[in-house]
Tab-separated table of C-alpha atoms and ligand atoms in Angstrom:
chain	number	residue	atom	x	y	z
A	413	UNK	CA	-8.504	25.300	14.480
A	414	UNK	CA	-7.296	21.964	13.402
A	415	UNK	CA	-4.449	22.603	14.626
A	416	UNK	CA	-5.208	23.244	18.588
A	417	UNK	CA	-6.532	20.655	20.789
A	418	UNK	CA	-9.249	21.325	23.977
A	419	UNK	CA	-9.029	19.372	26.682
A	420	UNK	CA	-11.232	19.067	29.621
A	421	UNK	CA	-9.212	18.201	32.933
A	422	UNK	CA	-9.740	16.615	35.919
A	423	UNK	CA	-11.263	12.701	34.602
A	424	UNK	CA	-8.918	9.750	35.879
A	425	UNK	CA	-7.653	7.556	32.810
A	426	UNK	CA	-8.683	3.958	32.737
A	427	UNK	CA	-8.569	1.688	30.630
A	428	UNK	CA	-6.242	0.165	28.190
A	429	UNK	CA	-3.829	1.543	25.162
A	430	UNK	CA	-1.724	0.217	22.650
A	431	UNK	CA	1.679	1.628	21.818
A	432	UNK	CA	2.430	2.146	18.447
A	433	UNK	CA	5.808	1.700	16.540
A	434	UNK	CA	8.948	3.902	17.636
A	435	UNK	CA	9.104	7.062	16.484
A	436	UNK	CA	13.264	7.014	15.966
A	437	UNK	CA	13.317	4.084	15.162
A	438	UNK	CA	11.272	4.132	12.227
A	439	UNK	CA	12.733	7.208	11.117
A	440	UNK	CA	15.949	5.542	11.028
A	441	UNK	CA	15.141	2.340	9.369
A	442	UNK	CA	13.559	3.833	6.860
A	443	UNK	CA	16.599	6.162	5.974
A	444	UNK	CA	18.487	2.749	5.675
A	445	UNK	CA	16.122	1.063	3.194
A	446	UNK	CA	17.704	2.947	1.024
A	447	UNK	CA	20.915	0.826	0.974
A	448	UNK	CA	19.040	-2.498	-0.182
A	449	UNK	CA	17.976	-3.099	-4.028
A	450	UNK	CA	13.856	-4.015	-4.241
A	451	UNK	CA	10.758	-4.206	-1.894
A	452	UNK	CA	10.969	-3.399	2.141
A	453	UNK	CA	8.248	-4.253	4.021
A	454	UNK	CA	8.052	-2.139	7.600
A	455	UNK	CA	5.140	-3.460	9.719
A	456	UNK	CA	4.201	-1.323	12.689
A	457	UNK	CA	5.356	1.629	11.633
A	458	UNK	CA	3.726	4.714	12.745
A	459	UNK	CA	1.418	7.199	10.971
A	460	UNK	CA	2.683	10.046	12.486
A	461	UNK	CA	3.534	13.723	10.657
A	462	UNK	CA	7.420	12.860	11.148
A	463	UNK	CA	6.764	9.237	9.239
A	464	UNK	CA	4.736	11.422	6.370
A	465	UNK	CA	7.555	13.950	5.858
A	466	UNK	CA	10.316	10.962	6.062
A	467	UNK	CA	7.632	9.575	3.075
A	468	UNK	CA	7.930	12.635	1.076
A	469	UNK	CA	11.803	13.022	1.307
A	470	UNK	CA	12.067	9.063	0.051
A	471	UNK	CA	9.802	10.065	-2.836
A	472	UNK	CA	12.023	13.288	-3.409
A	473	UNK	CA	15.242	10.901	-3.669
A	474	UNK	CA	13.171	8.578	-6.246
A	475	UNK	CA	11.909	5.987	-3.813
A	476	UNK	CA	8.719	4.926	-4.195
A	477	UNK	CA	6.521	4.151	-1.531
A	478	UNK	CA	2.548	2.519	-0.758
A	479	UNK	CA	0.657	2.229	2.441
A	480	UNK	CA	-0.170	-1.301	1.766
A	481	UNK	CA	-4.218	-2.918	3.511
A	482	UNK	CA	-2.385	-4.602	6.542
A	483	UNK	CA	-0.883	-0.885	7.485
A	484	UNK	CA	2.617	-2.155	6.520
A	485	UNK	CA	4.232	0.474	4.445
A	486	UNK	CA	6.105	-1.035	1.113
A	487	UNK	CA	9.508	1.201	-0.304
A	488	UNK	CA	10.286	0.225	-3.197
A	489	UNK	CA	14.005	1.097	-4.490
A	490	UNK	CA	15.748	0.833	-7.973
A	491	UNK	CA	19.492	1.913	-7.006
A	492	UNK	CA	19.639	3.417	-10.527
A	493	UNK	CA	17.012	5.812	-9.579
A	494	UNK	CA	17.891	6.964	-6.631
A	495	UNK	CA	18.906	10.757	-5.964
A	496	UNK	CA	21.636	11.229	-3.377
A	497	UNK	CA	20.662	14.841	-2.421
A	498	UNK	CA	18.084	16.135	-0.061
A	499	UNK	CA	16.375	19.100	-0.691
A	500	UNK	CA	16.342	21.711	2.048
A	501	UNK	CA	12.394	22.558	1.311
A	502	UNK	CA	11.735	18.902	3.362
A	503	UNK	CA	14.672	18.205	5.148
A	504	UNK	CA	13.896	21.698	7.064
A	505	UNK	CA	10.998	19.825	8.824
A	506	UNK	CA	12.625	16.938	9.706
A	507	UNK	CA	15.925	16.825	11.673
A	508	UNK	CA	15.728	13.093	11.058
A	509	UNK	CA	16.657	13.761	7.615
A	510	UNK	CA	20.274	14.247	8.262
A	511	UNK	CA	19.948	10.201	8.636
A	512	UNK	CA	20.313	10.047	4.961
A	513	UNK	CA	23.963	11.188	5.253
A	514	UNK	CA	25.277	7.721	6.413
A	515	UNK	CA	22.669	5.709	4.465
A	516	UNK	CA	23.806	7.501	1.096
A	517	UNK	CA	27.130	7.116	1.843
A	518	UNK	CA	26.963	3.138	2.549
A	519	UNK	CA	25.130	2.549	-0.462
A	520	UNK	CA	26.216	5.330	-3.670
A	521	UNK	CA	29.395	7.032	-1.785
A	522	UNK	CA	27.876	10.349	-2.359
A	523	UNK	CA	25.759	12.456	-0.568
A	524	UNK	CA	24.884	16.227	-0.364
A	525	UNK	CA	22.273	16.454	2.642
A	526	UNK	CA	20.612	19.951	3.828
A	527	UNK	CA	22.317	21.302	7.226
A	528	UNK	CA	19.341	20.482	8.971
A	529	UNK	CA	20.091	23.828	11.676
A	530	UNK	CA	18.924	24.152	15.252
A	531	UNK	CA	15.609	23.544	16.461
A	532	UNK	CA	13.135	24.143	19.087
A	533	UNK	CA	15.064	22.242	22.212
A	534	UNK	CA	18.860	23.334	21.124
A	535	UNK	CA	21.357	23.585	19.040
A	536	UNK	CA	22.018	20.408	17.133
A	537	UNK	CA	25.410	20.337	15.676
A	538	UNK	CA	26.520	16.859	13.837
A	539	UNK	CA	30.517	17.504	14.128
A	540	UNK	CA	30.539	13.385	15.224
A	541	UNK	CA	28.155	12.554	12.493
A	542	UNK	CA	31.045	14.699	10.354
A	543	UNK	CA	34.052	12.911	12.720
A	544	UNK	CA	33.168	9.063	12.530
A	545	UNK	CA	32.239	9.092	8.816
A	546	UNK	CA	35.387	10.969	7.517
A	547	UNK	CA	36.871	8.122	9.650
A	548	UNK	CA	35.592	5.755	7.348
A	549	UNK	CA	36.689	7.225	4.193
A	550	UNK	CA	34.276	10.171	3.561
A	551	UNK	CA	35.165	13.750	2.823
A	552	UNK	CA	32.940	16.214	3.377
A	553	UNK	CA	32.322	20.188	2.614
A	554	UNK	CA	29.850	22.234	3.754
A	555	UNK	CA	28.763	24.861	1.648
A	556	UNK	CA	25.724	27.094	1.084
A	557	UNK	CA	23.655	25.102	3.895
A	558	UNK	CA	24.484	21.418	2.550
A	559	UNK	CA	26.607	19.290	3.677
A	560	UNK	CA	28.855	18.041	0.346
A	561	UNK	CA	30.034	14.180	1.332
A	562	UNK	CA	31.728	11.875	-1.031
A	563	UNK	CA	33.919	8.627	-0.276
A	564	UNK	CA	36.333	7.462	-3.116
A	565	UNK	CA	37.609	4.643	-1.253
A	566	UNK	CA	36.191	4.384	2.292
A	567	UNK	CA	37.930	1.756	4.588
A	568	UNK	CA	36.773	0.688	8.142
A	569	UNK	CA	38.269	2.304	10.940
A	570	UNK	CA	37.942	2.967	14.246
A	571	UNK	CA	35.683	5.773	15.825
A	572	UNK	CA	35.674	7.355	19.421
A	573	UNK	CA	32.509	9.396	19.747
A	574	UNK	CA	33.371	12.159	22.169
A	575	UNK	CA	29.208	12.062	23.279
A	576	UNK	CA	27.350	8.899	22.623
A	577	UNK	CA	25.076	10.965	20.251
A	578	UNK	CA	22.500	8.615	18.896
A	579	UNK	CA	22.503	10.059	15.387
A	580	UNK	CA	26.029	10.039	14.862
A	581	UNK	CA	26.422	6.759	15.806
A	582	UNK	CA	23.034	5.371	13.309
A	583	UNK	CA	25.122	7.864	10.568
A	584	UNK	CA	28.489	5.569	11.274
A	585	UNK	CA	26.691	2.168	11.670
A	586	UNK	CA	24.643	2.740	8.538
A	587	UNK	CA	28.228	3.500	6.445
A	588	UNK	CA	30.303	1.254	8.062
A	589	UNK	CA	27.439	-1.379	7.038
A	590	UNK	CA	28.629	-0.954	3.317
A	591	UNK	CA	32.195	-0.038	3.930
A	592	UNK	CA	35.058	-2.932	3.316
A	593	UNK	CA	36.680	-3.723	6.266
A	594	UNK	CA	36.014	-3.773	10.243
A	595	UNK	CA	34.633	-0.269	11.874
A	596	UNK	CA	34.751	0.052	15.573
A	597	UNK	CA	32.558	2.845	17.069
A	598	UNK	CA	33.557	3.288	21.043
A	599	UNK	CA	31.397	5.256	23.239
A	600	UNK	CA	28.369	4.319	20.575
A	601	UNK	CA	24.797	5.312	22.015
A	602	UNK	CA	22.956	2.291	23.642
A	603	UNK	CA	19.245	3.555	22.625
A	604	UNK	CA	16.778	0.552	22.035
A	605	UNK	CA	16.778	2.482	18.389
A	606	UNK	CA	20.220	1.525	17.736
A	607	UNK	CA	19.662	-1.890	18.525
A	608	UNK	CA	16.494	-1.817	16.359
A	609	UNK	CA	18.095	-0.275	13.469
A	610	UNK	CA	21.397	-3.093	13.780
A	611	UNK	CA	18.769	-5.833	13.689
A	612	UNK	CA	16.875	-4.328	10.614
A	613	UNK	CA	20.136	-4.075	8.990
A	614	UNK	CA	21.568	-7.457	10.049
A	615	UNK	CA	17.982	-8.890	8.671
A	616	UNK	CA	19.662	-7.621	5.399
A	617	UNK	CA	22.956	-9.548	5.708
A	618	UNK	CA	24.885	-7.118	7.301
A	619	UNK	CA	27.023	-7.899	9.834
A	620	UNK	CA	27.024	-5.584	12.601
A	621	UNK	CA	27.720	-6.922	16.555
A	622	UNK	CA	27.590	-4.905	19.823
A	623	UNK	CA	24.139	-3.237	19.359
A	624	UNK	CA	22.950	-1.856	22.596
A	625	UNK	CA	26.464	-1.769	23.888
A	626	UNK	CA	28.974	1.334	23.979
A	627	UNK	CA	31.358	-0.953	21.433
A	628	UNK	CA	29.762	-1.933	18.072
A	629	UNK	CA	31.925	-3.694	15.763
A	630	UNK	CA	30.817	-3.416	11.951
A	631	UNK	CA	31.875	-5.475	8.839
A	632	UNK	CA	31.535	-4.098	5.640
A	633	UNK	CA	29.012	-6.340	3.577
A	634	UNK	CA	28.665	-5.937	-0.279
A	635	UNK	CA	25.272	-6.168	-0.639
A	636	UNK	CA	22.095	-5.668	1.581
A	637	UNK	CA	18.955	-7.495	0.951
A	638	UNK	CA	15.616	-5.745	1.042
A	639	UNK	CA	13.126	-7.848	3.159
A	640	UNK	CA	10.171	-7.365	5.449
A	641	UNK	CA	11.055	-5.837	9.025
A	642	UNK	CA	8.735	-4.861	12.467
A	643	UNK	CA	9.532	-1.851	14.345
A	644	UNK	CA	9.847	-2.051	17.898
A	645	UNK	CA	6.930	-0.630	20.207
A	646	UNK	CA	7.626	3.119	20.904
A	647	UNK	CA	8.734	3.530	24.486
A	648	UNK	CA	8.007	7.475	24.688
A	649	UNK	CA	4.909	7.118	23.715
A	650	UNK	CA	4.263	4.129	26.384
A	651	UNK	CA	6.041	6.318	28.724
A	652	UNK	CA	3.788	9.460	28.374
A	653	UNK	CA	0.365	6.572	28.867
A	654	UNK	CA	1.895	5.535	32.250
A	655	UNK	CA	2.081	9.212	33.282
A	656	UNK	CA	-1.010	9.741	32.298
A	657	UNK	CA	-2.865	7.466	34.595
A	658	UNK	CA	-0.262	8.360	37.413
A	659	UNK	CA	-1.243	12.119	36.782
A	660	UNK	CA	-4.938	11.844	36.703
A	661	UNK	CA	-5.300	9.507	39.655
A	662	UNK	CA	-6.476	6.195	36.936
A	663	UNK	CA	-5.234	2.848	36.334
A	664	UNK	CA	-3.854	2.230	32.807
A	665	UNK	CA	-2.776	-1.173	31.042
A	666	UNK	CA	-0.190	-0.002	28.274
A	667	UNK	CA	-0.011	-2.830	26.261
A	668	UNK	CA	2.513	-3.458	22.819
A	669	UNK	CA	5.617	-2.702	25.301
A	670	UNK	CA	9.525	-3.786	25.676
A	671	UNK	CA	9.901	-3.406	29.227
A	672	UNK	CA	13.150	-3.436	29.672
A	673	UNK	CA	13.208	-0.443	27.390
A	674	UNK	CA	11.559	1.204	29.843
A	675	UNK	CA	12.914	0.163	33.362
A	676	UNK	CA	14.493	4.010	33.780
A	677	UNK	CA	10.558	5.285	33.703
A	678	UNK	CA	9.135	2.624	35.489
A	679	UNK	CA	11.345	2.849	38.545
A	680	UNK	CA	11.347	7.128	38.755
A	681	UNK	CA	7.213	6.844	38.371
A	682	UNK	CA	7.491	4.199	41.333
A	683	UNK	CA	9.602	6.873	43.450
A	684	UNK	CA	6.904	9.114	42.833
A	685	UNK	CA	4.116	6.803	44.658
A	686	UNK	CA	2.712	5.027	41.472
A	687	UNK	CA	2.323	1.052	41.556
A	688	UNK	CA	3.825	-0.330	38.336
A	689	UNK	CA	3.043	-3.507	37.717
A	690	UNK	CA	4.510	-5.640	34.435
A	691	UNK	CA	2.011	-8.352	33.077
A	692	UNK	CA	1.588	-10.513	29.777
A	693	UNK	CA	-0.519	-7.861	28.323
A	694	UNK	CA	1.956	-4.790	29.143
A	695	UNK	CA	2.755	-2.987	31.860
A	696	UNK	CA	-0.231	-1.766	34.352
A	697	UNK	CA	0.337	1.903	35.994
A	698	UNK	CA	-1.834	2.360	38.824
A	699	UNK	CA	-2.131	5.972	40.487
A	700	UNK	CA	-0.616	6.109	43.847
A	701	UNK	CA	-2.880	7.986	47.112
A	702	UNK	CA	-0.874	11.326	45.912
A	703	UNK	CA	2.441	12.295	44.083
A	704	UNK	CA	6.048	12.427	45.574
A	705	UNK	CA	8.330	14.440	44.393
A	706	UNK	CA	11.539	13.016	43.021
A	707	UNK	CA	15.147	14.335	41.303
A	708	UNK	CA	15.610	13.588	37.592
A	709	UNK	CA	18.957	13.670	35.841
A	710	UNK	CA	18.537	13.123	31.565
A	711	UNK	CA	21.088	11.011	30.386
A	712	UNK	CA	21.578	8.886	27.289
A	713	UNK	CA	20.464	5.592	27.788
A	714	UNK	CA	19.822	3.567	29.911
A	715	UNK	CA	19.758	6.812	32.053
A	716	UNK	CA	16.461	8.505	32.616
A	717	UNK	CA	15.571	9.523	28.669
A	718	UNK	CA	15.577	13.865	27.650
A	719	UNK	CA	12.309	12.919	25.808
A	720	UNK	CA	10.387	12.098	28.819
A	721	UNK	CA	11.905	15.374	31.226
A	722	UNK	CA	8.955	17.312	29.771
A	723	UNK	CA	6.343	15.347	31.015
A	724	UNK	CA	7.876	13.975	34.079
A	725	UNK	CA	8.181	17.902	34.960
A	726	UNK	CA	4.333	17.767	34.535
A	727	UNK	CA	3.991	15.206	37.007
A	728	UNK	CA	5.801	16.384	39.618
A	729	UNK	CA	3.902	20.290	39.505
A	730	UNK	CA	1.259	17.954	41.163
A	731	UNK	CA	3.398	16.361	43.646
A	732	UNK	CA	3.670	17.042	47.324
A	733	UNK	CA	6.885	18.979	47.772
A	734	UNK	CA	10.137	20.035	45.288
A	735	UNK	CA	11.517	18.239	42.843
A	736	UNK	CA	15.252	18.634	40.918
A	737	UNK	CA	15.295	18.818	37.314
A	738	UNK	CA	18.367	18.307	35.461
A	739	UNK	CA	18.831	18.267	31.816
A	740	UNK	CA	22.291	17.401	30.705
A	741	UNK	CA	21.083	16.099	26.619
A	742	UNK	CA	19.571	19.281	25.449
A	743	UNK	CA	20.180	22.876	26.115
A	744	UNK	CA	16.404	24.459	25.644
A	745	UNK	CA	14.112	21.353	26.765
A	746	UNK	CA	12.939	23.977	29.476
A	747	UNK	CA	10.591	26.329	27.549
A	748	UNK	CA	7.736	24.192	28.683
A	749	UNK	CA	8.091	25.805	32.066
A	750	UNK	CA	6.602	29.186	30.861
A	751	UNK	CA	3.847	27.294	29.798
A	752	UNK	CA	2.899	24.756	33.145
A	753	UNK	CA	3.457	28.466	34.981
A	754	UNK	CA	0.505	29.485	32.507
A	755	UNK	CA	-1.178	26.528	34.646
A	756	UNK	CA	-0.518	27.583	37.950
A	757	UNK	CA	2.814	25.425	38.212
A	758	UNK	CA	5.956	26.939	40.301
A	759	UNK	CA	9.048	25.859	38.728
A	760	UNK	CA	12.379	27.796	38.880
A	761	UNK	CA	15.056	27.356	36.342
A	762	UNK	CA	18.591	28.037	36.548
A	763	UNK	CA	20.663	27.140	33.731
A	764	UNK	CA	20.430	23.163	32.980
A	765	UNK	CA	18.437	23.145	36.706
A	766	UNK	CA	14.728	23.445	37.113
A	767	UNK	CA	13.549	23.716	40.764
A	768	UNK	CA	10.278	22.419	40.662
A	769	UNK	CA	7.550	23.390	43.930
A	770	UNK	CA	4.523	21.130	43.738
A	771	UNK	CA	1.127	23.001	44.075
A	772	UNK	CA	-2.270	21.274	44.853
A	773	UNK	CA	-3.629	21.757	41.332
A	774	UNK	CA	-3.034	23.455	37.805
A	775	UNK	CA	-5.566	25.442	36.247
A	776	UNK	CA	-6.676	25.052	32.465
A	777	UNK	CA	-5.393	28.077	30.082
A	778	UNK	CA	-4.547	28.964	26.722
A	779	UNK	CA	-0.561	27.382	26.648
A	780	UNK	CA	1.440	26.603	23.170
A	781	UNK	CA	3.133	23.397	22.713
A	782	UNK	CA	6.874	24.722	21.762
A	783	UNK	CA	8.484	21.467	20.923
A	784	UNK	CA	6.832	17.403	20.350
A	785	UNK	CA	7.593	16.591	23.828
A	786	UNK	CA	6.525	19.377	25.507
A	787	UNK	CA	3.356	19.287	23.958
A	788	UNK	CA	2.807	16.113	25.183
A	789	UNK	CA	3.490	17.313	28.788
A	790	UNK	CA	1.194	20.013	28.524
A	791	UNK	CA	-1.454	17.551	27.442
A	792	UNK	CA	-1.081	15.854	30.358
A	793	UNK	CA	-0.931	18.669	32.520
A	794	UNK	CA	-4.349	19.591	31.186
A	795	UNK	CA	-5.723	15.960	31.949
A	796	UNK	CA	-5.717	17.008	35.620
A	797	UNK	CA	-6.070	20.955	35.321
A	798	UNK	CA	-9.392	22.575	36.351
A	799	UNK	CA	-11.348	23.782	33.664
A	800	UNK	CA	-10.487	23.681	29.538
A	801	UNK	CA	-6.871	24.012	28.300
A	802	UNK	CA	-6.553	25.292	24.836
A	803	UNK	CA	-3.247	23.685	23.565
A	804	UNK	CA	-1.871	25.482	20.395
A	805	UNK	CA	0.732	24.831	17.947
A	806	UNK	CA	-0.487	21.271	18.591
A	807	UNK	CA	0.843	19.981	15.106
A	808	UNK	CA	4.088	19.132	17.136
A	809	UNK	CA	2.335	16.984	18.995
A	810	UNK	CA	0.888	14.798	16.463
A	811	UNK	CA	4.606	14.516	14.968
A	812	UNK	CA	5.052	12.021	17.511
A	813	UNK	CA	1.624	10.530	18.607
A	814	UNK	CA	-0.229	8.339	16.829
A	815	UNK	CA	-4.079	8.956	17.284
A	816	UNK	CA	-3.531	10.640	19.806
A	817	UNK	CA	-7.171	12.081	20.593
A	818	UNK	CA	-8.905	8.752	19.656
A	819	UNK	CA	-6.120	6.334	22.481
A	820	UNK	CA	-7.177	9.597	25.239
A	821	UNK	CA	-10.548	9.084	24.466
A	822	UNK	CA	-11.120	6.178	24.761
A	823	UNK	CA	-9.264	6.045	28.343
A	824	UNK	CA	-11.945	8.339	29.382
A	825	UNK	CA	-10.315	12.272	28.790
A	826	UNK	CA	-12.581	14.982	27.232
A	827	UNK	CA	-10.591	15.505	24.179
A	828	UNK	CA	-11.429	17.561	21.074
B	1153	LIG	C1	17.854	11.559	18.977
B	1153	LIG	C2	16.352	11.487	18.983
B	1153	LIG	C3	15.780	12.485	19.978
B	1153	LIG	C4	16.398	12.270	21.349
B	1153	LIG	C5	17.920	12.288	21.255
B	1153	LIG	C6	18.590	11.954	22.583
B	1153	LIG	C7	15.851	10.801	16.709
B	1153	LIG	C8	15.253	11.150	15.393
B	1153	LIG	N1	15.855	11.765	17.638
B	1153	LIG	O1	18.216	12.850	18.509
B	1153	LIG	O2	14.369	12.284	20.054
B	1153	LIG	O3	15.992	13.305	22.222
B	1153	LIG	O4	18.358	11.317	20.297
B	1153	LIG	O5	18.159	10.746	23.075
B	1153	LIG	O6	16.265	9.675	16.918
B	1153	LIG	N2	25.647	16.392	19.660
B	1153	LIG	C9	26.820	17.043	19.340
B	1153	LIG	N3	27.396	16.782	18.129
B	1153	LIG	C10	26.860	15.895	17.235
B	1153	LIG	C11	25.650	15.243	17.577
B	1153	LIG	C12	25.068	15.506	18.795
B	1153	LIG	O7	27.326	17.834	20.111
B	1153	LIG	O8	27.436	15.688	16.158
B	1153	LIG	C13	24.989	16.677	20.948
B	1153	LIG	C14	23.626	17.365	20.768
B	1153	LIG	O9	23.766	18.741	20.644
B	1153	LIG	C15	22.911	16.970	22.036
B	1153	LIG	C16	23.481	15.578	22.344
B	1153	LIG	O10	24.666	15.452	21.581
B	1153	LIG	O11	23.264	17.835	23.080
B	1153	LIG	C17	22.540	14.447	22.020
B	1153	LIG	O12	22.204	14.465	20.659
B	1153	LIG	P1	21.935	13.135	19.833
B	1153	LIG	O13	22.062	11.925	20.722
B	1153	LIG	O14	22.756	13.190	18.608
B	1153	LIG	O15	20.406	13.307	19.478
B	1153	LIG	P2	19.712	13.140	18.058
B	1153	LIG	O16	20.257	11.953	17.353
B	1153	LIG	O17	19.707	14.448	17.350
């Protein structure tokens, strides 16, 4: 039971909500705390199940860790303790885990990681991860599910990403942080996350320029510096809130926000009708008199973001005529659509297309959340549904929300 979540539909959202810490960036930074001796501090991190399993796997690898009063989580790290292997027990519930790859690398030149597989929204290969850190030195085996790594004397070098994969390029910037010399990776990602993870690493006395950019330039430093680090506001999470009041017909203020970080959101829920309105507190999403329907293309950033499709798609069931969907990040983000049909939605999908008919209103029903993200857009879809949904397989959900219940609560859903 603890597991499913009931929600009552059709009560407008009002009210305010804070944003917790990102998600991926968390994940990441955490995976590099790793490379510096002592005590990091990571403030506004947040206590999701992904953060809890990341926990575990720093335990596993002889980290040790404390929830400290002021929510700040303390890892603590003797070098001569530290285990450069994952096992594939924990690393099997967290794709994030393939992080440690670079981070081991940079700091021990050794590391023998689980394959971390395919998952629910595609295949997830890591041939760049494999490509920009044998650039730098590393050679690497796999065998028996684990990727074997070790770098006798890794060099910087320069990378060309063939996809600017935001893993691949956190993998390269974390080794390259450690490795002598100057590493250039072209065609980088741009995600906020990279940026935040370069800055947390830079607070260490790396030296790392070009964050944010497709070029980032990376000089080897010998030693990192553990200190005390804030994780930037998660802009997902903020981006699922503003749909939520847009969906339901409310008026949110998400506050704890980078706006800039989420400019592609803000100006596709503006083409839909919704006023979006930036203040000192956040940024205020106002429901618009009904819901236009508007194309969508997922790209990496600063294009519209693959974790936000799902509930964007939600959106638009509601809207007043046919929208295009178009995933070009990840091959299987559309299994929510047999789910919103469960609702009542109309949505066609043809290949990386989903043709998506607006109808007047979704019904509540019993609907499975098949991946994090598509949870999330089937909890919004139930915000405005008549009747109960019963949302199963919830657990994904709560990988990536923080309090989840408590923040829709108190904006006014019927949540249990
Ligand atoms: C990260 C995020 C995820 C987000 C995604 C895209 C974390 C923990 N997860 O995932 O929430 O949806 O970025 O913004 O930060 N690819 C390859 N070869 C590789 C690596 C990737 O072909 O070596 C392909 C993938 O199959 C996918 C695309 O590149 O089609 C994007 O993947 P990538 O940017 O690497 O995503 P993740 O880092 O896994």
């Amino acid at each position: 039971m603890k597991d499913t979540l009931f929600i009552k539909g059709g009560k407008p959202l009002n009210g305010k909500v804070r944003v917790s810490g990102a998600k991926n960036a968390g994940l990441v930074i955490m995976a590099a705390s790793i490379m510096a001796e002592g005590e990091t501090i990571l403030d506004n991190l947040p206590r999701i199940r992904d953060v809890e399993v990341m926990i575990q796997i720093l335990n596993e690898i002889g980290a040790q860790t404390r929830w400290n009063e002021d929510n700040s989580l303390s890892i603590i790290v003797d070098p001569s303790k530290i285990k450069t292997r994952t096992s594939y027990e924990l690393a099997k519930r967290l794709r994030a885990s393939n992080l440690f790859l670079g981070a081991m690398l940079g700091c021990s030149g050794e590391a023998v990681i689980s394959m971390p597989g395919g998952c629910d929204i595609g295949s997830r290969p890591m041939d760049l991860h494999i490509k920009g850190l044998q650039a730098l030195g590393a050679q690497t085996q796999i065998e028996h599910g684990y990727i074997y790594a070790c770098a006798n004397t890794p060099g910087g070098a320069r990378v060309y990403l063939d996809f600017p994969s935001v893993g691949a390029t956190e993998n390269i910037i974390m080794m390259a942080a450690r490795t002598p010399g100057t590493s250039i990776i072209e065609n980088a990602a741009k995600e906020p996350e990279i940026v935040d993870l370069a800055n947390y690493l830079n607070s260490m006395g790396a030296r790392i320029r070009g964050a944010g950019t497709d070029v980032i330039k990376v000089e080897g430093a010998q030693k990192l510096t553990a200190g005390r680090y804030a994780i930037i506001p998660d802009r997902i999470e903020a981006g699922t809130y503003m749909i939520s009041a847009a969906i339901t017909g409310g008026e949110v203020l998400v506050e704890n926000v980078i706006p800039t970080h989420l400019h592609p959101i803000i100006a596709k829920l503006q083409e839909t009708g919704a006023r979006v309105e930036e203040n000192d507190q956040g940024i205020v999403v106002k429901a618009g008199p009904y819901i236009r329907p508007v194309d969508i293309k997922t790209l990496p950033y600063p294009g519209f973001p693959t974790d936000m499709q799902s509930q964007m798609m939600a959106l638009l069931c509601i809207s007043q005529g046919s929208s295009i969907i178009v995933e070009n990040v990840f091959e299987n983000r559309f299994q929510i659509v047999d789910e919103l049909k469960r609702m009542g939605a109309k949505i066609k999908v043809e290949g990386h297309t989903a043709v998506v008919e607006g109808v007047s209103k979704l019904c509540g029903a019993r609907v499975k959340a098949t991946d994090l993200r598509a949870g999330a857009a089937l909890v919004l879809g139930a915000l405005v549904a008549d009747g109960e949904t019963e949302i199963d397989n919830a657990i994904h959900i709560f990988r990536g929300y923080e309090n989840l219940t408590d923040k829709l609560i108190s904006l006014g859903a019927e949540v249990k």
